[in-house]
Short mmCIF file of C-alpha atoms in Angstrom, two decimals:
data_model
loop_
_atom_site.label_atom_id
_atom_site.label_comp_id
_atom_site.label_asym_id
_atom_site.label_seq_id
_atom_site.Cartn_x
_atom_site.Cartn_y
_atom_site.Cartn_z
CA MET A 1 -6.19 -23.25 -21.42
CA SER A 2 -7.64 -19.95 -22.69
CA ASP A 3 -11.14 -21.20 -21.81
CA SER A 4 -10.33 -22.03 -18.20
CA LEU A 5 -7.35 -19.92 -17.09
CA ARG A 6 -7.88 -18.37 -13.64
CA VAL A 7 -5.22 -16.06 -12.21
CA ILE A 8 -4.95 -14.26 -8.87
CA ILE A 9 -2.74 -11.17 -8.81
CA SER A 10 -1.97 -9.76 -5.38
CA GLY A 11 -0.16 -6.73 -3.98
CA GLY A 12 -0.17 -2.98 -4.28
CA GLY A 13 0.11 -0.04 -1.92
CA THR A 14 1.86 2.22 -4.43
CA GLY A 15 1.64 2.96 -8.13
CA GLY A 16 4.99 1.21 -8.47
CA HIS A 17 3.28 -2.07 -7.56
CA ILE A 18 -0.11 -1.41 -9.16
CA PHE A 19 0.99 -0.35 -12.69
CA PRO A 20 3.02 -3.57 -13.23
CA ALA A 21 0.19 -5.68 -11.81
CA VAL A 22 -2.38 -4.21 -14.21
CA SER A 23 0.08 -4.47 -17.12
CA ILE A 24 0.60 -8.18 -16.37
CA ALA A 25 -3.18 -8.69 -16.21
CA ASN A 26 -3.63 -6.91 -19.55
CA ALA A 27 -0.91 -9.05 -21.12
CA VAL A 28 -2.51 -12.26 -19.83
CA LYS A 29 -5.85 -11.14 -21.29
CA ALA A 30 -4.18 -10.33 -24.61
CA LEU A 31 -2.78 -13.87 -24.80
CA CYS A 32 -5.87 -15.57 -23.28
CA PRO A 33 -8.92 -13.33 -23.84
CA LYS A 34 -11.24 -15.59 -21.80
CA ALA A 35 -8.92 -15.72 -18.77
CA GLU A 36 -10.50 -14.85 -15.41
CA ILE A 37 -8.33 -12.53 -13.31
CA LEU A 38 -8.96 -11.60 -9.70
CA PHE A 39 -6.89 -9.03 -7.79
CA VAL A 40 -6.35 -9.14 -4.04
CA GLY A 41 -5.25 -5.89 -2.40
CA ALA A 42 -5.10 -4.15 0.97
CA LEU A 43 -8.21 -2.32 2.17
CA GLY A 44 -7.74 1.44 2.19
CA ARG A 45 -4.81 1.38 -0.22
CA MET A 46 -4.80 2.88 -3.71
CA GLU A 47 -5.23 -0.46 -5.52
CA MET A 48 -8.83 -0.60 -4.27
CA GLN A 49 -9.61 2.31 -6.65
CA ARG A 50 -7.02 1.89 -9.39
CA VAL A 51 -7.69 -1.78 -10.17
CA PRO A 52 -11.48 -1.45 -10.70
CA ALA A 53 -10.75 1.65 -12.82
CA ALA A 54 -8.61 -0.60 -15.02
CA GLY A 55 -11.55 -2.99 -15.42
CA TYR A 56 -10.68 -5.77 -12.96
CA GLU A 57 -12.40 -7.16 -9.86
CA ILE A 58 -10.50 -6.80 -6.58
CA LYS A 59 -10.99 -8.24 -3.10
CA GLY A 60 -9.58 -6.33 -0.11
CA LEU A 61 -7.75 -7.70 2.93
CA PRO A 62 -7.43 -5.76 6.23
CA ILE A 63 -3.66 -6.30 6.17
CA GLN A 64 -1.19 -3.59 7.21
CA GLY A 65 2.47 -3.30 8.11
CA PHE A 66 4.01 -3.39 11.56
CA ASP A 67 4.28 -0.12 13.49
CA ARG A 68 7.93 0.16 14.52
CA LYS A 69 7.36 3.36 16.53
CA ASN A 70 4.43 2.07 18.60
CA PRO A 71 4.98 -1.65 19.32
CA LEU A 72 1.74 -1.92 21.35
CA LYS A 73 -0.27 -1.19 18.20
CA ASN A 74 1.13 -4.37 16.66
CA ILE A 75 -1.30 -6.51 18.66
CA LYS A 76 -3.98 -5.15 16.34
CA VAL A 77 -1.68 -5.67 13.33
CA LEU A 78 -1.18 -9.35 14.27
CA TYR A 79 -4.95 -9.81 14.44
CA LYS A 80 -5.33 -8.22 10.99
CA ILE A 81 -2.65 -10.54 9.58
CA TRP A 82 -4.47 -13.57 11.03
CA LYS A 83 -7.80 -12.32 9.66
CA SER A 84 -6.23 -11.61 6.24
CA GLN A 85 -4.86 -15.14 6.06
CA ARG A 86 -8.32 -16.59 6.74
CA MET A 87 -9.89 -14.30 4.13
CA ALA A 88 -7.18 -15.15 1.58
CA LYS A 89 -7.82 -18.85 2.18
CA LYS A 90 -11.54 -18.37 1.43
CA ILE A 91 -10.83 -16.24 -1.66
CA ILE A 92 -8.56 -18.96 -3.05
CA ARG A 93 -11.06 -21.71 -2.20
CA ASP A 94 -13.89 -19.82 -3.95
CA PHE A 95 -11.94 -18.64 -7.00
CA GLN A 96 -9.86 -21.81 -7.56
CA PRO A 97 -6.89 -20.12 -9.32
CA GLN A 98 -4.39 -22.16 -11.32
CA VAL A 99 -1.62 -19.66 -10.61
CA ALA A 100 -0.97 -16.80 -8.17
CA VAL A 101 1.12 -13.70 -8.92
CA GLY A 102 2.59 -11.42 -6.24
CA VAL A 103 3.86 -7.96 -7.12
CA GLY A 104 4.94 -6.84 -3.64
CA GLY A 105 3.00 -4.98 -0.99
CA TYR A 106 1.22 -6.18 2.14
CA ALA A 107 -1.61 -8.17 0.53
CA SER A 108 0.66 -10.44 -1.48
CA GLY A 109 2.01 -12.08 1.69
CA PRO A 110 -1.11 -13.88 2.97
CA THR A 111 -2.45 -14.44 -0.56
CA LEU A 112 0.62 -16.21 -1.92
CA ASN A 113 1.25 -18.05 1.34
CA MET A 114 -2.23 -19.54 1.18
CA ALA A 115 -1.93 -20.28 -2.54
CA ALA A 116 1.37 -22.11 -2.03
CA ALA A 117 -0.14 -24.10 0.85
CA LYS A 118 -2.83 -25.30 -1.58
CA GLY A 119 -0.21 -26.40 -4.12
CA ILE A 120 -0.97 -23.52 -6.49
CA PRO A 121 2.14 -22.41 -8.42
CA CYS A 122 3.30 -18.90 -7.48
CA LEU A 123 5.21 -16.25 -9.40
CA ILE A 124 6.55 -13.10 -7.80
CA GLN A 125 7.61 -9.95 -9.60
CA GLU A 126 10.28 -7.81 -7.90
CA GLN A 127 10.50 -4.29 -9.33
CA ASN A 128 13.49 -2.98 -7.40
CA SER A 129 17.23 -3.67 -7.44
CA TYR A 130 16.95 -4.34 -3.69
CA ALA A 131 14.29 -6.94 -2.93
CA GLY A 132 11.36 -6.00 -0.70
CA VAL A 133 10.68 -7.78 2.58
CA THR A 134 7.46 -9.49 1.40
CA ASN A 135 9.06 -10.88 -1.75
CA LYS A 136 12.13 -12.10 0.14
CA LEU A 137 9.85 -14.02 2.50
CA LEU A 138 7.81 -15.45 -0.37
CA ALA A 139 10.79 -16.44 -2.52
CA ARG A 140 11.19 -19.97 -1.17
CA LYS A 141 7.54 -20.74 -1.98
CA ALA A 142 7.61 -19.23 -5.48
CA GLU A 143 8.34 -21.28 -8.56
CA ARG A 144 9.42 -18.29 -10.64
CA ILE A 145 10.82 -14.87 -9.65
CA CYS A 146 10.72 -12.20 -12.36
CA VAL A 147 13.23 -9.39 -11.78
CA ALA A 148 14.22 -6.10 -13.41
CA TYR A 149 17.89 -5.95 -12.44
CA GLU A 150 20.91 -8.22 -12.75
CA GLY A 151 22.56 -9.60 -9.61
CA MET A 152 19.34 -10.53 -7.80
CA GLU A 153 20.91 -13.85 -6.75
CA ARG A 154 21.80 -11.90 -3.58
CA PHE A 155 18.17 -12.24 -2.53
CA PHE A 156 16.65 -15.14 -4.44
CA PRO A 157 17.60 -18.69 -5.54
CA ALA A 158 19.36 -18.30 -8.90
CA GLU A 159 17.47 -21.19 -10.51
CA LYS A 160 14.12 -19.43 -9.95
CA ILE A 161 15.15 -16.03 -11.36
CA MET A 162 14.03 -14.75 -14.76
CA LEU A 163 15.24 -11.34 -15.96
CA THR A 164 12.14 -9.75 -17.49
CA GLY A 165 12.28 -6.06 -16.60
CA ASN A 166 9.34 -4.11 -15.17
CA PRO A 167 6.07 -3.77 -17.07
CA VAL A 168 5.34 -0.10 -17.80
CA ARG A 169 2.30 1.92 -18.82
CA GLN A 170 1.89 1.03 -22.50
CA GLN A 171 0.44 4.41 -23.46
CA LEU A 172 3.82 6.02 -22.73
CA LEU A 173 5.42 3.96 -25.49
CA GLN A 174 2.60 4.61 -27.93
CA THR A 175 2.74 8.44 -27.90
CA LYS A 176 2.72 9.60 -31.52
CA VAL A 177 3.18 13.34 -30.92
CA THR A 178 6.46 14.93 -32.07
CA ARG A 179 8.83 16.60 -29.61
CA GLU A 180 8.05 19.98 -31.19
CA ASP A 181 4.30 19.61 -30.74
CA ALA A 182 4.78 18.23 -27.22
CA VAL A 183 6.86 21.28 -26.24
CA ARG A 184 4.31 23.64 -27.81
CA SER A 185 1.51 21.97 -25.80
CA PHE A 186 3.10 23.56 -22.70
CA GLY A 187 3.29 26.97 -24.43
CA PHE A 188 7.05 26.68 -24.91
CA ASP A 189 9.54 27.17 -27.75
CA PRO A 190 10.74 23.89 -29.37
CA ALA A 191 14.07 25.57 -30.17
CA ARG A 192 14.91 25.78 -26.45
CA LYS A 193 15.79 22.97 -24.05
CA THR A 194 13.10 21.69 -21.66
CA VAL A 195 13.46 20.12 -18.20
CA LEU A 196 10.61 18.04 -16.78
CA ILE A 197 10.47 17.88 -12.97
CA VAL A 198 8.24 15.21 -11.43
CA GLY A 199 7.84 13.91 -7.91
CA GLY A 200 5.03 11.39 -8.31
CA SER A 201 1.28 11.99 -8.09
CA LEU A 202 1.49 13.32 -4.51
CA GLY A 203 4.77 15.16 -5.07
CA ALA A 204 8.22 15.16 -3.51
CA ARG A 205 8.94 17.80 -0.88
CA THR A 206 12.72 18.01 -1.42
CA ILE A 207 12.41 18.31 -5.19
CA ASN A 208 9.85 21.09 -4.77
CA GLU A 209 12.08 22.90 -2.25
CA SER A 210 14.95 22.63 -4.73
CA VAL A 211 12.93 24.47 -7.35
CA MET A 212 11.73 27.15 -4.92
CA ALA A 213 15.34 27.78 -3.85
CA HIS A 214 16.43 28.55 -7.43
CA LEU A 215 13.52 30.49 -8.92
CA GLU A 216 15.75 33.40 -9.92
CA GLN A 217 18.26 31.10 -11.63
CA ILE A 218 15.38 29.45 -13.50
CA ARG A 219 13.98 32.84 -14.55
CA GLN A 220 17.35 34.01 -15.90
CA SER A 221 18.19 30.77 -17.71
CA ASP A 222 17.48 30.00 -21.35
CA VAL A 223 15.96 26.67 -20.23
CA GLN A 224 12.23 25.87 -20.01
CA PHE A 225 10.81 23.98 -17.02
CA VAL A 226 7.66 21.89 -16.63
CA TRP A 227 7.21 21.39 -12.88
CA GLN A 228 4.73 18.86 -11.53
CA THR A 229 4.47 19.72 -7.85
CA GLY A 230 2.13 16.87 -6.93
CA SER A 231 -1.36 17.36 -5.54
CA TYR A 232 -0.23 17.48 -1.90
CA TYR A 233 2.00 20.56 -2.34
CA TYR A 234 0.29 22.40 -5.19
CA GLN A 235 -1.88 24.92 -3.29
CA GLN A 236 0.94 25.86 -0.94
CA ILE A 237 3.35 26.42 -3.85
CA LYS A 238 0.71 28.37 -5.78
CA GLU A 239 0.40 30.71 -2.78
CA GLN A 240 4.17 31.14 -2.55
CA LEU A 241 4.39 32.00 -6.26
CA LYS A 242 1.68 34.71 -6.11
CA GLY A 243 2.92 37.82 -7.87
CA GLU A 244 5.75 35.92 -9.61
CA THR A 245 5.81 35.87 -13.41
CA PHE A 246 7.73 33.39 -15.54
CA THR A 247 7.89 32.87 -19.27
CA ASN A 248 9.91 29.67 -18.95
CA LEU A 249 8.19 27.84 -16.06
CA VAL A 250 4.90 25.93 -16.11
CA VAL A 251 3.63 24.78 -12.69
CA THR A 252 1.01 22.05 -12.42
CA ASP A 253 -0.20 19.65 -9.75
CA PHE A 254 -0.76 16.74 -12.12
CA ILE A 255 0.13 15.80 -15.70
CA SER A 256 -2.58 13.65 -17.27
CA ASP A 257 -0.56 12.63 -20.34
CA MET A 258 2.93 11.66 -19.21
CA GLY A 259 3.73 10.39 -22.70
CA VAL A 260 3.54 13.95 -24.05
CA ALA A 261 5.47 15.33 -21.05
CA TYR A 262 8.30 12.82 -21.53
CA LYS A 263 8.38 13.58 -25.28
CA ALA A 264 8.75 17.31 -24.53
CA ALA A 265 11.56 16.78 -22.02
CA ASP A 266 15.24 16.87 -22.96
CA ILE A 267 15.98 15.69 -19.41
CA VAL A 268 13.80 14.54 -16.51
CA VAL A 269 14.27 15.14 -12.78
CA SER A 270 12.61 12.37 -10.80
CA ARG A 271 12.55 10.16 -7.74
CA ALA A 272 14.08 6.73 -8.31
CA GLY A 273 11.06 4.43 -8.18
CA ALA A 274 11.52 1.21 -10.10
CA GLY A 275 8.57 1.80 -12.42
CA SER A 276 9.72 5.29 -13.39
CA ILE A 277 13.25 4.04 -14.05
CA SER A 278 11.92 1.30 -16.34
CA GLU A 279 10.01 3.95 -18.28
CA PHE A 280 13.12 6.13 -18.66
CA CYS A 281 15.10 3.11 -19.91
CA LEU A 282 12.53 2.18 -22.56
CA LEU A 283 12.20 5.80 -23.70
CA GLY A 284 15.97 6.44 -23.65
CA LYS A 285 15.33 9.53 -21.55
CA PRO A 286 18.25 11.34 -19.82
CA VAL A 287 17.43 11.64 -16.13
CA ILE A 288 18.65 13.10 -12.86
CA LEU A 289 17.51 10.86 -10.02
CA VAL A 290 16.84 12.10 -6.49
CA PRO A 291 16.12 8.94 -4.47
CA SER A 292 13.57 9.25 -1.71
CA PRO A 293 15.11 8.57 1.72
CA ASN A 294 11.69 7.60 3.10
CA VAL A 295 11.40 4.12 1.58
CA ALA A 296 12.09 0.67 2.96
CA GLU A 297 15.79 -0.29 3.06
CA ASP A 298 16.68 2.80 1.00
CA HIS A 299 15.87 0.83 -2.16
CA GLN A 300 15.51 3.96 -4.34
CA THR A 301 19.19 4.81 -3.82
CA LYS A 302 20.09 1.27 -4.86
CA ASN A 303 17.85 1.61 -7.94
CA ALA A 304 19.59 4.87 -8.86
CA LEU A 305 23.11 3.52 -8.37
CA ALA A 306 22.35 0.56 -10.65
CA LEU A 307 22.05 3.16 -13.45
CA VAL A 308 24.74 5.56 -12.26
CA ASN A 309 27.31 2.74 -12.20
CA LYS A 310 26.68 2.25 -15.93
CA GLN A 311 26.79 6.00 -16.71
CA ALA A 312 23.09 5.75 -17.55
CA ALA A 313 21.81 8.45 -15.13
CA LEU A 314 22.90 11.28 -12.86
CA TYR A 315 22.19 11.18 -9.15
CA VAL A 316 21.76 13.79 -6.42
CA LYS A 317 21.29 12.83 -2.77
CA ASP A 318 18.06 14.10 -1.24
CA ILE A 319 19.99 16.10 1.37
CA ASP A 320 22.07 17.83 -1.35
CA ALA A 321 19.20 18.52 -3.76
CA PRO A 322 18.19 22.03 -2.55
CA GLN A 323 21.70 23.30 -3.37
CA GLN A 324 22.72 21.12 -6.32
CA LEU A 325 19.70 19.90 -8.27
CA ILE A 326 18.59 22.88 -10.38
CA PRO A 327 22.13 24.07 -11.25
CA LEU A 328 22.97 20.50 -12.35
CA ALA A 329 19.78 20.26 -14.45
CA ILE A 330 20.51 23.56 -16.22
CA ALA A 331 24.14 22.62 -16.89
CA THR A 332 23.32 19.11 -18.11
CA VAL A 333 20.41 19.98 -20.40
CA SER A 334 22.70 22.46 -22.19
CA ASP A 335 25.38 19.80 -22.78
CA GLU A 336 24.46 17.93 -25.99
CA ALA A 337 27.25 15.36 -25.63
CA LYS A 338 26.21 14.52 -22.07
CA LEU A 339 22.55 14.17 -23.04
CA LYS A 340 23.43 11.81 -25.89
CA SER A 341 25.68 9.71 -23.66
CA LEU A 342 23.01 9.41 -20.96
CA SER A 343 20.36 8.52 -23.54
CA ASP A 344 22.52 5.90 -25.26
CA ASN A 345 23.52 4.27 -21.97
CA ILE A 346 20.05 4.15 -20.41
CA LEU A 347 18.60 2.64 -23.59
CA LYS A 348 21.05 -0.26 -23.21
CA MET A 349 19.38 -1.11 -19.90
CA ALA A 350 15.88 -1.32 -21.38
CA LEU A 351 14.06 -4.66 -21.21
CA PRO A 352 11.10 -4.41 -23.62
CA ASP A 353 7.95 -6.58 -23.67
CA SER A 354 8.24 -7.24 -19.92
CA ALA A 355 4.51 -7.68 -19.32
CA GLU A 356 4.15 -10.17 -22.15
CA ARG A 357 7.18 -12.17 -21.01
CA ILE A 358 5.81 -12.37 -17.47
CA ALA A 359 2.32 -13.23 -18.76
CA LYS A 360 3.73 -16.14 -20.80
CA GLU A 361 5.46 -17.44 -17.67
CA VAL A 362 2.19 -17.12 -15.71
CA ILE A 363 0.40 -19.18 -18.36
CA THR A 364 3.21 -21.78 -18.37
CA LEU A 365 2.91 -22.22 -14.60
CA ALA A 366 -0.87 -22.51 -14.85
CA THR A 367 -0.51 -25.14 -17.57
CA LYS A 368 1.76 -27.18 -15.27
CA LYS A 369 -0.90 -27.02 -12.55
CA THR A 370 -3.60 -28.43 -14.84
CA LYS A 371 -1.50 -31.35 -16.09
#
């Protein structure tokens, strides 16, 4: 099998889809070094850059989502869906995969539909606690559905479900630096508590506004803050902070080594993306989640509540964050008992070796196809 394994992995649109996809590909290659892996993504989306950067070939489809605000534009969308299906059919005919993997996102729809029509076994990986539209539609054609949360029988046939967790960026788990050295790398004192605030690579407006609204409280606290504004908001925030001086606040647009940042943090403030949550679980990191309200079917709130209901995270609604977030972070990071409880409880939700478990299932399905 290792000499002939051919796998298509399709999906993307966000880092939350792309990181697991690349992790699954890496795990397949680790088990079958000679495996051929081809990605299929959506033209113009971030996977078209991120996947080649990870060392894999990718084909792009002109697929996009429906425009709910301007229904007339959907005539063009329907044409792009039809064209994407034809292109996916050709990609599958040329590549001859033995198995197809969908990770969510627009491109996985036509790709897995065409694969299933050709009798190619399909596996889908659902990152969230509330299933995405594409994966719900694909579920009846999939032979295996790998999930990160319990209770997914609400969306998928129980007999197809496999609880694997979400693959995460391996380098985060391999960080060797001590907490003390990690804190010092930001110019801070290891004897003091540190809060890490992240809003994703582009940033999160509400989280940034929450910090700006409490600059004086931050300045007067004994707590240290590492604040990743995101690239989209950085210049504007830099302008607003002109003339301000802080000894306990580091402001940056991007953190290149998140492993070190997580190691430095006694608590993290974050959106509630499925990939980030999986990282916090594996690292046992106390976290305050601020779910984005701008995602399909409010799935980030559902992700957050899956942890909150097990006392494994704290949660602040986006609308309440400007008033509540920073005071809660300062109070919680100073409460040793609360930090330990959050860390212990979130660790219980960790599902390690997710990428390898999914990769083994991919290989099993491919083996069935060749028999």
